[in-house]
Short mmCIF file of C-alpha atoms and ligand atoms in Angstrom, two decimals:
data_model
loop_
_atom_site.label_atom_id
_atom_site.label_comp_id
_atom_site.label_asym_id
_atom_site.label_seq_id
_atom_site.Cartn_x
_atom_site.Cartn_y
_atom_site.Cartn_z
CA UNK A 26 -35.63 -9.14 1.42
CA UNK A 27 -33.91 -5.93 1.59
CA UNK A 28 -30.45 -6.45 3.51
CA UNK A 29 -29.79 -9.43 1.41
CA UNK A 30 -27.75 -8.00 -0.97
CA UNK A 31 -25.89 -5.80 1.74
CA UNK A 32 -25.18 -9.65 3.37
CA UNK A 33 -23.88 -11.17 0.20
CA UNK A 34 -21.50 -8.36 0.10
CA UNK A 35 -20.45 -8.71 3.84
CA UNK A 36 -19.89 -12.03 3.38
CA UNK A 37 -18.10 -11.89 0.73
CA UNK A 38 -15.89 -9.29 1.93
CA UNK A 39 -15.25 -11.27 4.96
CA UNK A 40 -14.89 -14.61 3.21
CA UNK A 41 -11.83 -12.69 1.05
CA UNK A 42 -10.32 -11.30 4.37
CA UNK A 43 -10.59 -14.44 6.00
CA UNK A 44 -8.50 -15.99 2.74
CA UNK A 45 -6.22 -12.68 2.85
CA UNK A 46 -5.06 -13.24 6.47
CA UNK A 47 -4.94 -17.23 6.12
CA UNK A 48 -2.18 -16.12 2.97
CA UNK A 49 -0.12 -14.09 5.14
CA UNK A 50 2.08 -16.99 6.48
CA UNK A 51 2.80 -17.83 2.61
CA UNK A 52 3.40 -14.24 1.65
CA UNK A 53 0.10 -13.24 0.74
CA UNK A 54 -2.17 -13.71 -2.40
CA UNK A 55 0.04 -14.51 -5.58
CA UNK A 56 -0.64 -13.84 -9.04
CA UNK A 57 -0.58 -15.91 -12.42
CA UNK A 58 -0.22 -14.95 -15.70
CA UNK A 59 -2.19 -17.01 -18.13
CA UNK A 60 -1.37 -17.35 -21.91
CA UNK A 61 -4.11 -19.00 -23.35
CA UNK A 62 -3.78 -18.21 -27.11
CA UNK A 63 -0.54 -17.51 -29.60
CA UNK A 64 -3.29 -16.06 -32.23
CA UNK A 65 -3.72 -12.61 -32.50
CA UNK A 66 -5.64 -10.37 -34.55
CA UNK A 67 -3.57 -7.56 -34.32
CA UNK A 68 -0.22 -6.64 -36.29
CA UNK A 69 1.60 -4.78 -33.20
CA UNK A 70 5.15 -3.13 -34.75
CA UNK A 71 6.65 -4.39 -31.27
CA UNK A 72 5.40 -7.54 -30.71
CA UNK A 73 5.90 -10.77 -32.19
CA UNK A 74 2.40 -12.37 -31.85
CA UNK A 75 1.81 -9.96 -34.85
CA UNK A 76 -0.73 -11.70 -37.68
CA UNK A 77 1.84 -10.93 -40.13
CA UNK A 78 5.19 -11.77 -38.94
CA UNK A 79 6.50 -15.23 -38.85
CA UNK A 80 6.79 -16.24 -35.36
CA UNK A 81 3.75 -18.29 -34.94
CA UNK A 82 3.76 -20.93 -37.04
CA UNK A 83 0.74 -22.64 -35.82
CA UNK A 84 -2.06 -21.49 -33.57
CA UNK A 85 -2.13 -22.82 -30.22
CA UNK A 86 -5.38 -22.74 -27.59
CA UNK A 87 -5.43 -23.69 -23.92
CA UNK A 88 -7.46 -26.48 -23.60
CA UNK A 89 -10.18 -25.18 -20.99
CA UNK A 90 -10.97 -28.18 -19.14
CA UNK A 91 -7.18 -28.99 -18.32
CA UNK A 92 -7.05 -24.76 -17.33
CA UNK A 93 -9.82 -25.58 -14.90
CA UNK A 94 -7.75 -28.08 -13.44
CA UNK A 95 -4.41 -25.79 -13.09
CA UNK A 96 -6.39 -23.39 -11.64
CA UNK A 97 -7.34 -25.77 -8.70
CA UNK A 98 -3.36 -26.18 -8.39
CA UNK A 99 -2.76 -22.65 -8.67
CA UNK A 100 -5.18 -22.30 -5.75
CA UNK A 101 -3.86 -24.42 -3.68
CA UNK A 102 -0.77 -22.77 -4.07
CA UNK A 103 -2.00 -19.41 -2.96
CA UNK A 104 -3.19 -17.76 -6.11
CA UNK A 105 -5.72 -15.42 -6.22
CA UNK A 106 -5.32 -13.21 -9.20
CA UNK A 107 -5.28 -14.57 -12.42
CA UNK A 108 -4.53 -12.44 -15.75
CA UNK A 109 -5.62 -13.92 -19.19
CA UNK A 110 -3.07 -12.91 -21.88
CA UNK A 111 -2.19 -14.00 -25.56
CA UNK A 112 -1.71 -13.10 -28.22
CA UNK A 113 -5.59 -12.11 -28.28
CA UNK A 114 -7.12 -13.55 -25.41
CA UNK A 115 -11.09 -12.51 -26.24
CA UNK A 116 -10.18 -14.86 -29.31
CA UNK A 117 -10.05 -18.20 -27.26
CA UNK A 118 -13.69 -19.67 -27.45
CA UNK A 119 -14.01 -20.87 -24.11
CA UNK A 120 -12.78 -17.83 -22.40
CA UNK A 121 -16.22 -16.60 -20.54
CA UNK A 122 -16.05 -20.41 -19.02
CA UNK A 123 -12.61 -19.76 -17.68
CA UNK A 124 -13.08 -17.08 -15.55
CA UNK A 125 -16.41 -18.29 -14.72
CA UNK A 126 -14.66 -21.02 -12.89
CA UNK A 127 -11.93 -18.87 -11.47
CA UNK A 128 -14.30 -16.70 -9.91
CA UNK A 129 -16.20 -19.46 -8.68
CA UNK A 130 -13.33 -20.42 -6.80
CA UNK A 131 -13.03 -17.37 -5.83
CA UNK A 132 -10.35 -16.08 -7.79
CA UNK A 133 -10.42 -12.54 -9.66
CA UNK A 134 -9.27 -12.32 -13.44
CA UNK A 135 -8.48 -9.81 -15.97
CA UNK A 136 -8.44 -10.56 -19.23
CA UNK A 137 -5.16 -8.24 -21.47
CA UNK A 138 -7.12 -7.35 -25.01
CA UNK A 139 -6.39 -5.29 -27.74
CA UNK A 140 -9.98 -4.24 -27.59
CA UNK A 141 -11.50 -5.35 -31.11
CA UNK A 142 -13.90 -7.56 -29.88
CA UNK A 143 -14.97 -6.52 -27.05
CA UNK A 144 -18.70 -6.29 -28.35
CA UNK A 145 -21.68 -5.45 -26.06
CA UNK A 146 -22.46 -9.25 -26.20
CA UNK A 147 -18.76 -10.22 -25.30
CA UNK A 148 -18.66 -7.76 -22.53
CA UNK A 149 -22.29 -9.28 -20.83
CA UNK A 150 -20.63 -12.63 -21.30
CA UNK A 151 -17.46 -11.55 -19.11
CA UNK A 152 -19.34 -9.93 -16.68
CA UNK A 153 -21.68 -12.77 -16.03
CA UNK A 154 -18.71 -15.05 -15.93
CA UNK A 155 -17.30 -12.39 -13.07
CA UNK A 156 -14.80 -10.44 -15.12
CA UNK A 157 -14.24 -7.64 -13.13
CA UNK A 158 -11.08 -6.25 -14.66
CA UNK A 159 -10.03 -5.84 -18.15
CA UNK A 160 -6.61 -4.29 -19.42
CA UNK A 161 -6.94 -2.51 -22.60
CA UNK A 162 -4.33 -1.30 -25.09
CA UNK A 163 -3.27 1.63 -26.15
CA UNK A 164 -0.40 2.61 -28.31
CA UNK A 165 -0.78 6.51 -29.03
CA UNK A 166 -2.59 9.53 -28.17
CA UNK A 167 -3.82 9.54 -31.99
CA UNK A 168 -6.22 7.32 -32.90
CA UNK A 169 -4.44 7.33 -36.29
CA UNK A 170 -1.44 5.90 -35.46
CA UNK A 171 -2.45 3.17 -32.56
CA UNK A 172 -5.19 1.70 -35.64
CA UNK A 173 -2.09 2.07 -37.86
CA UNK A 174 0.28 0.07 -35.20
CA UNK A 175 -2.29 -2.51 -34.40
CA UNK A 176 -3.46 -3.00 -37.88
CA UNK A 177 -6.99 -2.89 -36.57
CA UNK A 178 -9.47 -0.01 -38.42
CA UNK A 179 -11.83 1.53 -36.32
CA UNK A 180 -10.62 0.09 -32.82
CA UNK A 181 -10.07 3.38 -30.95
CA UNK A 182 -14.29 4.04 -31.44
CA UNK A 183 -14.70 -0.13 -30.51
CA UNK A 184 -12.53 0.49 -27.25
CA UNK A 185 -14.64 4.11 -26.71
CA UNK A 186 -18.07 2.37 -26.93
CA UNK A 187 -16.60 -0.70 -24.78
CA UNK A 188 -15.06 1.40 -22.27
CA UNK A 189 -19.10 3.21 -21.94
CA UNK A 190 -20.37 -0.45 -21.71
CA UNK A 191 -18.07 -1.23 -18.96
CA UNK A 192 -18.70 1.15 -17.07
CA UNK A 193 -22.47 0.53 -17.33
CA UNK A 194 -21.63 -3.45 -16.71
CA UNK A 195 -19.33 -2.03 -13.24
CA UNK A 196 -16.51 -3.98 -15.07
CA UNK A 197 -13.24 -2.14 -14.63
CA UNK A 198 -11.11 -0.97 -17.33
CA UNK A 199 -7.12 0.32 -17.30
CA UNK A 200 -5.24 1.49 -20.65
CA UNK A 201 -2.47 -0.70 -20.43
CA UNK A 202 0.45 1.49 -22.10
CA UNK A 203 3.95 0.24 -23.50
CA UNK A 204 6.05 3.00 -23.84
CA UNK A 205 6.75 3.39 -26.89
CA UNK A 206 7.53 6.20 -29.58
CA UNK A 207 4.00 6.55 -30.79
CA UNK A 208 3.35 8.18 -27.33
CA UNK A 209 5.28 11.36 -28.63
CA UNK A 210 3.95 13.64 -25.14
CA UNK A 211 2.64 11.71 -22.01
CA UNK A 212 0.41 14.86 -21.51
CA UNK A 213 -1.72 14.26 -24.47
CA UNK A 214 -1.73 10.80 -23.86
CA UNK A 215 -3.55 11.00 -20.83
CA UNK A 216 -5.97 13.56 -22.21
CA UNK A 217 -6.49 10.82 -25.05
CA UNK A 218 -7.18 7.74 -22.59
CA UNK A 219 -9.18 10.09 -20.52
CA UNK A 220 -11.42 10.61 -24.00
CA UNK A 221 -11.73 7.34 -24.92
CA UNK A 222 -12.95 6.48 -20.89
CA UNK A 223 -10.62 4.90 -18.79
CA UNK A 224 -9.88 6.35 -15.66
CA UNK A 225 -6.74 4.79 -14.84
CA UNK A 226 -3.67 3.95 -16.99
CA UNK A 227 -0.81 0.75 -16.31
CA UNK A 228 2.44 2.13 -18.51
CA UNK A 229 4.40 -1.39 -19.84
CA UNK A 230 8.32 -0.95 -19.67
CA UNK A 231 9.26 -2.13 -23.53
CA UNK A 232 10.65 -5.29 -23.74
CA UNK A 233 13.00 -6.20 -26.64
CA UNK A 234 14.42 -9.47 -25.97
CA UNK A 235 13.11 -13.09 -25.44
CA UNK A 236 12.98 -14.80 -22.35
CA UNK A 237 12.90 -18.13 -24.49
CA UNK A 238 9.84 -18.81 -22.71
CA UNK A 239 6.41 -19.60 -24.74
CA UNK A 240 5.69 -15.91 -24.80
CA UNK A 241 6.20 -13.81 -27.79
CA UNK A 242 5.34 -9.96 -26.36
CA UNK A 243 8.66 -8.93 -27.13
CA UNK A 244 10.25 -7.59 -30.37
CA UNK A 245 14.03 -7.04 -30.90
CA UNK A 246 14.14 -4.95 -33.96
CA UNK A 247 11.00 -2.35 -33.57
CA UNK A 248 12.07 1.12 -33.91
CA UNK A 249 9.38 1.72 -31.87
CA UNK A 250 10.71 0.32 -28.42
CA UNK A 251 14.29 1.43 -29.19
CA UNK A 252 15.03 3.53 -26.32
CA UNK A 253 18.62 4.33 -24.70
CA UNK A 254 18.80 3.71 -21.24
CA UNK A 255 18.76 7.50 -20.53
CA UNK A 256 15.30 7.90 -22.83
CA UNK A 257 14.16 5.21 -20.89
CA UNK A 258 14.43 6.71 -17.44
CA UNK A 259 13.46 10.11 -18.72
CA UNK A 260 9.99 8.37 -19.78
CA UNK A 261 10.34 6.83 -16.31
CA UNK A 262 10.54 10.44 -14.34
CA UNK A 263 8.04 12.10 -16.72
CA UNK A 264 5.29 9.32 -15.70
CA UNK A 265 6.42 9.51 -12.14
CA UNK A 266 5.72 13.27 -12.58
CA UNK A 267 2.44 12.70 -14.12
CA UNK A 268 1.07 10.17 -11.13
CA UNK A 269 -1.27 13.36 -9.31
CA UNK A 270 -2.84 14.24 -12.13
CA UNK A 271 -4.64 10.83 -13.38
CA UNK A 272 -5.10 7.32 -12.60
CA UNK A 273 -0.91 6.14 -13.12
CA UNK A 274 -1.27 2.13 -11.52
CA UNK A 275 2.26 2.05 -11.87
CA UNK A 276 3.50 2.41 -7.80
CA UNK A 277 6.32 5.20 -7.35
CA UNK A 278 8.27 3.28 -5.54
CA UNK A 279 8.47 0.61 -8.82
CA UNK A 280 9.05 3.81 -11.30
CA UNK A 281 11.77 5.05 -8.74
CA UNK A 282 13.19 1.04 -8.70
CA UNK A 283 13.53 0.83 -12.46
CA UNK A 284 15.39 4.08 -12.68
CA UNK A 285 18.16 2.71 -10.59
CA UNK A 286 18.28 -0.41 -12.78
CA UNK A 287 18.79 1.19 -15.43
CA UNK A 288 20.71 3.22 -14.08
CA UNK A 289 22.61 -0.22 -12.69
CA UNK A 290 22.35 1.13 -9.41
CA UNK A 291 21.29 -1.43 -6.46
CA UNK A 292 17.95 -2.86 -6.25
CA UNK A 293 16.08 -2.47 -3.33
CA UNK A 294 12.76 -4.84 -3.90
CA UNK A 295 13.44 -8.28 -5.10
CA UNK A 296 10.90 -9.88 -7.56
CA UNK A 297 8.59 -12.18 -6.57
CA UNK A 298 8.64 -14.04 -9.79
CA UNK A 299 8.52 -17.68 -8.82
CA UNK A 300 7.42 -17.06 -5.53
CA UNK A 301 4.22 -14.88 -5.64
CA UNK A 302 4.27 -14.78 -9.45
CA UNK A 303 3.30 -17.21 -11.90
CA UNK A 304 3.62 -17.28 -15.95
CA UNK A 305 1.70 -20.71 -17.35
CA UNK A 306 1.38 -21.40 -20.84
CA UNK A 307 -0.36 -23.26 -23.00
CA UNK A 308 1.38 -26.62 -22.60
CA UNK A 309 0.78 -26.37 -19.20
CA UNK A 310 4.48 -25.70 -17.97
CA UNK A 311 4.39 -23.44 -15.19
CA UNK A 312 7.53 -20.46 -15.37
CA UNK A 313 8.33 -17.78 -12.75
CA UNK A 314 7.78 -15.30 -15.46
CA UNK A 315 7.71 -15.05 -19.17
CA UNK A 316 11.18 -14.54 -19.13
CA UNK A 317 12.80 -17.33 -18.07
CA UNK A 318 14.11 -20.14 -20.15
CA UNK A 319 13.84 -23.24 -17.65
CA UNK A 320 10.33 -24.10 -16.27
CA UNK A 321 9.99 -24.43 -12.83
CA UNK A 322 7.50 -27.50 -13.81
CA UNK A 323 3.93 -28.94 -15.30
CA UNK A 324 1.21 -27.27 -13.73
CA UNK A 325 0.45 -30.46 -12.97
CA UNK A 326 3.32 -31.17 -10.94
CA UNK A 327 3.39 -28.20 -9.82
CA UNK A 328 1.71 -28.91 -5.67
CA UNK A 329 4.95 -30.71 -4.76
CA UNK A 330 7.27 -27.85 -6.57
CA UNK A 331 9.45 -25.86 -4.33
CA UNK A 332 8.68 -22.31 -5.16
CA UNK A 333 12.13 -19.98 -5.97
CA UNK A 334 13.15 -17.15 -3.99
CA UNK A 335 16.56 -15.96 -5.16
CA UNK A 336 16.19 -12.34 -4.99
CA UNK A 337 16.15 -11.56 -8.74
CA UNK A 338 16.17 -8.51 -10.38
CA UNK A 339 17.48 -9.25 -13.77
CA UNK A 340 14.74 -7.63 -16.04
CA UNK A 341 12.29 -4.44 -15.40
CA UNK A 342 9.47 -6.55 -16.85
CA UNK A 343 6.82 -4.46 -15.72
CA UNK A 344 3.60 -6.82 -14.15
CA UNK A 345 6.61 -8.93 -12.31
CA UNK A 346 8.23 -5.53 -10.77
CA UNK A 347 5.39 -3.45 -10.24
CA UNK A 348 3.47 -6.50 -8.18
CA UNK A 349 6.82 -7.18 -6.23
CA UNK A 350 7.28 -3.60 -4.86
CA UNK A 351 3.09 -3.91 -3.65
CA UNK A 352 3.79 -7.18 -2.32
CA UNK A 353 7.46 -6.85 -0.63
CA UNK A 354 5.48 -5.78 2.60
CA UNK A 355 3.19 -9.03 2.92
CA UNK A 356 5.89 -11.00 2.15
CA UNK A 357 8.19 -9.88 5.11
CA UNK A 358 4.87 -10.35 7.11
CA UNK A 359 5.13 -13.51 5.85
CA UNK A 360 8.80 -14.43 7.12
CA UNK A 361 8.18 -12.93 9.99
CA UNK A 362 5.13 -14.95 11.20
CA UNK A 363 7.88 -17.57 9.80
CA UNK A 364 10.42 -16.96 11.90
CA UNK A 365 7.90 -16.32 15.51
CA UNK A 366 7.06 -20.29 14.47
CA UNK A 367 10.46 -21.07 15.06
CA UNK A 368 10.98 -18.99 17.80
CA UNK A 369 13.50 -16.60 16.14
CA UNK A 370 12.34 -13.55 17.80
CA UNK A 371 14.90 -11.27 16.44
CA UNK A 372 15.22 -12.63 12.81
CA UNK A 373 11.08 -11.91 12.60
CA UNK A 374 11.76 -8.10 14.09
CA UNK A 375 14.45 -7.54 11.35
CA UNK A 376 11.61 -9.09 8.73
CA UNK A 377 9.35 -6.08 9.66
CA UNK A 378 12.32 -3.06 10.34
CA UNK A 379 13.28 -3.46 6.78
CA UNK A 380 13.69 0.25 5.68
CA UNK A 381 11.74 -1.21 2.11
CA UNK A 382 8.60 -2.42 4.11
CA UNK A 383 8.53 1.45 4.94
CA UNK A 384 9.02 2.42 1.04
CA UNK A 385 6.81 0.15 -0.07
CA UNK A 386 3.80 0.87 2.35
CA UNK A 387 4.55 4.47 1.60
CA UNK A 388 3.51 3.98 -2.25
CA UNK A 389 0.96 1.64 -1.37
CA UNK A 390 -0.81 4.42 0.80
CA UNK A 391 -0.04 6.60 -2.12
CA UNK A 392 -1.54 4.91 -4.61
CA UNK A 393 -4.41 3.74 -2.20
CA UNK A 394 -7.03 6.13 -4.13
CA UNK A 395 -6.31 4.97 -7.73
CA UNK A 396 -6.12 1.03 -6.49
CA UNK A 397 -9.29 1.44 -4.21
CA UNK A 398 -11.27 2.97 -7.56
CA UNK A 399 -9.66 -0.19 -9.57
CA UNK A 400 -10.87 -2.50 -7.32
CA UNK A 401 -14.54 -1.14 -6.55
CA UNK A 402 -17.50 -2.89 -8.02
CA UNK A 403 -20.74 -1.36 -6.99
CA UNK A 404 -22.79 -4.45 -7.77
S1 SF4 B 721 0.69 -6.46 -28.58
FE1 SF4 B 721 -1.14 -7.67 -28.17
S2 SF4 B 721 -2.56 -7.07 -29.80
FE2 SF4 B 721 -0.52 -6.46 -30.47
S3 SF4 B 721 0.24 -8.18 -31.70
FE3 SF4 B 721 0.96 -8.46 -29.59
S4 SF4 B 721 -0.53 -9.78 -28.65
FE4 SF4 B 721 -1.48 -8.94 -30.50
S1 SF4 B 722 13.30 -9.89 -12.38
FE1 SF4 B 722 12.64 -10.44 -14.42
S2 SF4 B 722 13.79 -12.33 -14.87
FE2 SF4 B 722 13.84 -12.05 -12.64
S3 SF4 B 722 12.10 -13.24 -11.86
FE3 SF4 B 722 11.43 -11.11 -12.16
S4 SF4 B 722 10.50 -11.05 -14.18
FE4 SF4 B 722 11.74 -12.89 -14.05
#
């Protein structure tokens, strides 16, 4: 049976573009973030999951079973990317059963981890479950100072070994980066990443207030995320600059956006956060991003919830941004077939003339290379 791997492939690629073009009416695929554990491991200066502050007072875990039933909502509701986070998401027990169901359903995950456990048993788990992504963190290009921030000995060789195992597995792996002032030069940073295996890199814009949602990544008194805004944008430009000469995931277009916020200038590329992006917690209440205060409902409510399109752009929260400048031109594909179903021919032209639809395909073909090596699985 030779070709029948080469028609499991086919058909799978032509089951996803089948599902791709079937999205388009609703905007395309969406995404949800998942936070399925408040433990953590780790003891992260500028975050306040850390083991040894005080803001979890009692450890929380998704209850699997329920998850399996969100997920069908989430489906329905056009989500096709799902990103495990926590605190320490290889920590929840169930995890491997999780995705296995997502991807079942044909969902893809990736799972956010500080790396400690990612053992070559872990890692065979994930990939038979269908992990295909995981997000990996890195504080520093010295190995010193990220085990130092994290609290974790040893972790830069764990993520080395893991990041060889991957690649043996065909999982993909990204250093997910928040800039932060163990960084010190981006240059070495990237040599660092390169050394330790990953071939691509997501920077995190530092966040250092509370959304008063469930989620705790933030910290408001770390040292180490206390930028001005002009140190902010000059990290901004200096990553920007760095995009030819490795893996950068974050689009241009998005590093270009977040200058002009903080620059307070006008924003050009709404976020999709409530509309193609999803933060769920652990109770099961459903936000349109981890920094919102009100939920938009119970996932289990959630079929009959109107989703909200309001044109934010209050934060530079970095998954919510970035995925909102790749989106913005499926989503005026979107309104457009919207507005050709009600017959309003000129409405659906202006949908597609947007000067942004332009920007935002620009970075997409841009980018095109690093995504395309993200996304490719050989087996
Ligand atoms: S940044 Fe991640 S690893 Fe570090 S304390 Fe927070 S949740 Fe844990
Ligand atoms: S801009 Fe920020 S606050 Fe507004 S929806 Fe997006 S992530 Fe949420």
């Amino acid at each position: 049976m030779p070709y029948a791997p080469f028609s499991i492939k086919f058909m799978s690629v032509l089951q996803q573009a089948i599902d791709t073009i079937k999205l388009l009416p609703t905007g395309g695929p969406g995404v949800c973030t998942i936070l399925i554990t408040n433990a953590c491991n780790a003891n992260c200066d500028f975050c306040n999951y850390a083991r040894e502050k005080t803001f979890v007072t009692e450890h929380k875990w998704i209850d699997a079973d329920k998850l399996c039933e969100a997920i069908d909502i989430l489906y329905d509701r056009s989500v096709r990317y799902l990103t495990f986070v926590g605190g320490e998401p290889t920590l929840h027990p169930r995890l491997k059963d999780i995705i296995a169901y997502a991807t079942k359903k044909g969902m893809r995950s990736t799972v956010v981890t500080n790396g400690s456990k990612l053992t070559p048993t872990l890692l065979k788990e994930l990939k038979n479950s269908g992990l295909k992504n995981l997000s990996i963190s890195i504080d520093s290009p010295s190995a010193e100072k990220h085990e130092k921030n994290r609290g974790l000995p040893k972790v830069w060789e764990r993520i080395k070994a893991a990041n060889e195992e991957c690649k043996r597995l065909s999982i993909k792996t990204a250093a997910s980066v928040t800039i932060n002032k163990l960084i010190g030069d981006f240059r070495e940073l990237l040599a660092a990443v390169k050394e330790l295996g990953f071939e691509s890199v997501t920077f995190a814009y530092p966040k250092t207030s509370s959304g008063a949602t469930t989620s705790l990544s933030f910290s408001e008194t770390s040292l180490l995320i206390d930028y001005t805004p002009d140190e902010l944008i000059a990290a901004l430009e200096t990553v920007k600059s760095l995009k030819g000469e490795f893996g950068i995931l974050n689009p241009g277009e998005s590093l270009t956006e977040l200058v002009r916020f903080l620059k307070q200038e006008k924003q050009m590329y709404p976020c999709y956060g409530g509309y193609k992006y999803f933060y769920l917690d652990y109770n099961f209440d459903v936000y349109r991003c981890d920094r919102w205060p009100t939920k938009m409902s119970s996932i289990f409510d959630f079929r009959d919830q109107p989703f909200i399109r309001d044109n934010c752009t209050q934060c530079m929260s970095q998954c919510y941004r970035d995925s909102s400048v790749l989106l913005h031109t499926s989503v005026s594909v979107g309104d457009a077939i919207g507005h050709l179903r009600e017959g309003k021919i000129l409405s659906a032209v202006q949908d597609i003339a947007k000067p942004s639809n332009f920007s935002s395909l620009k970075t997409l073909i841009e980018d095109w290379g690093t995504l395309k090596k993200l996304a490719k699985i050989e087996k």
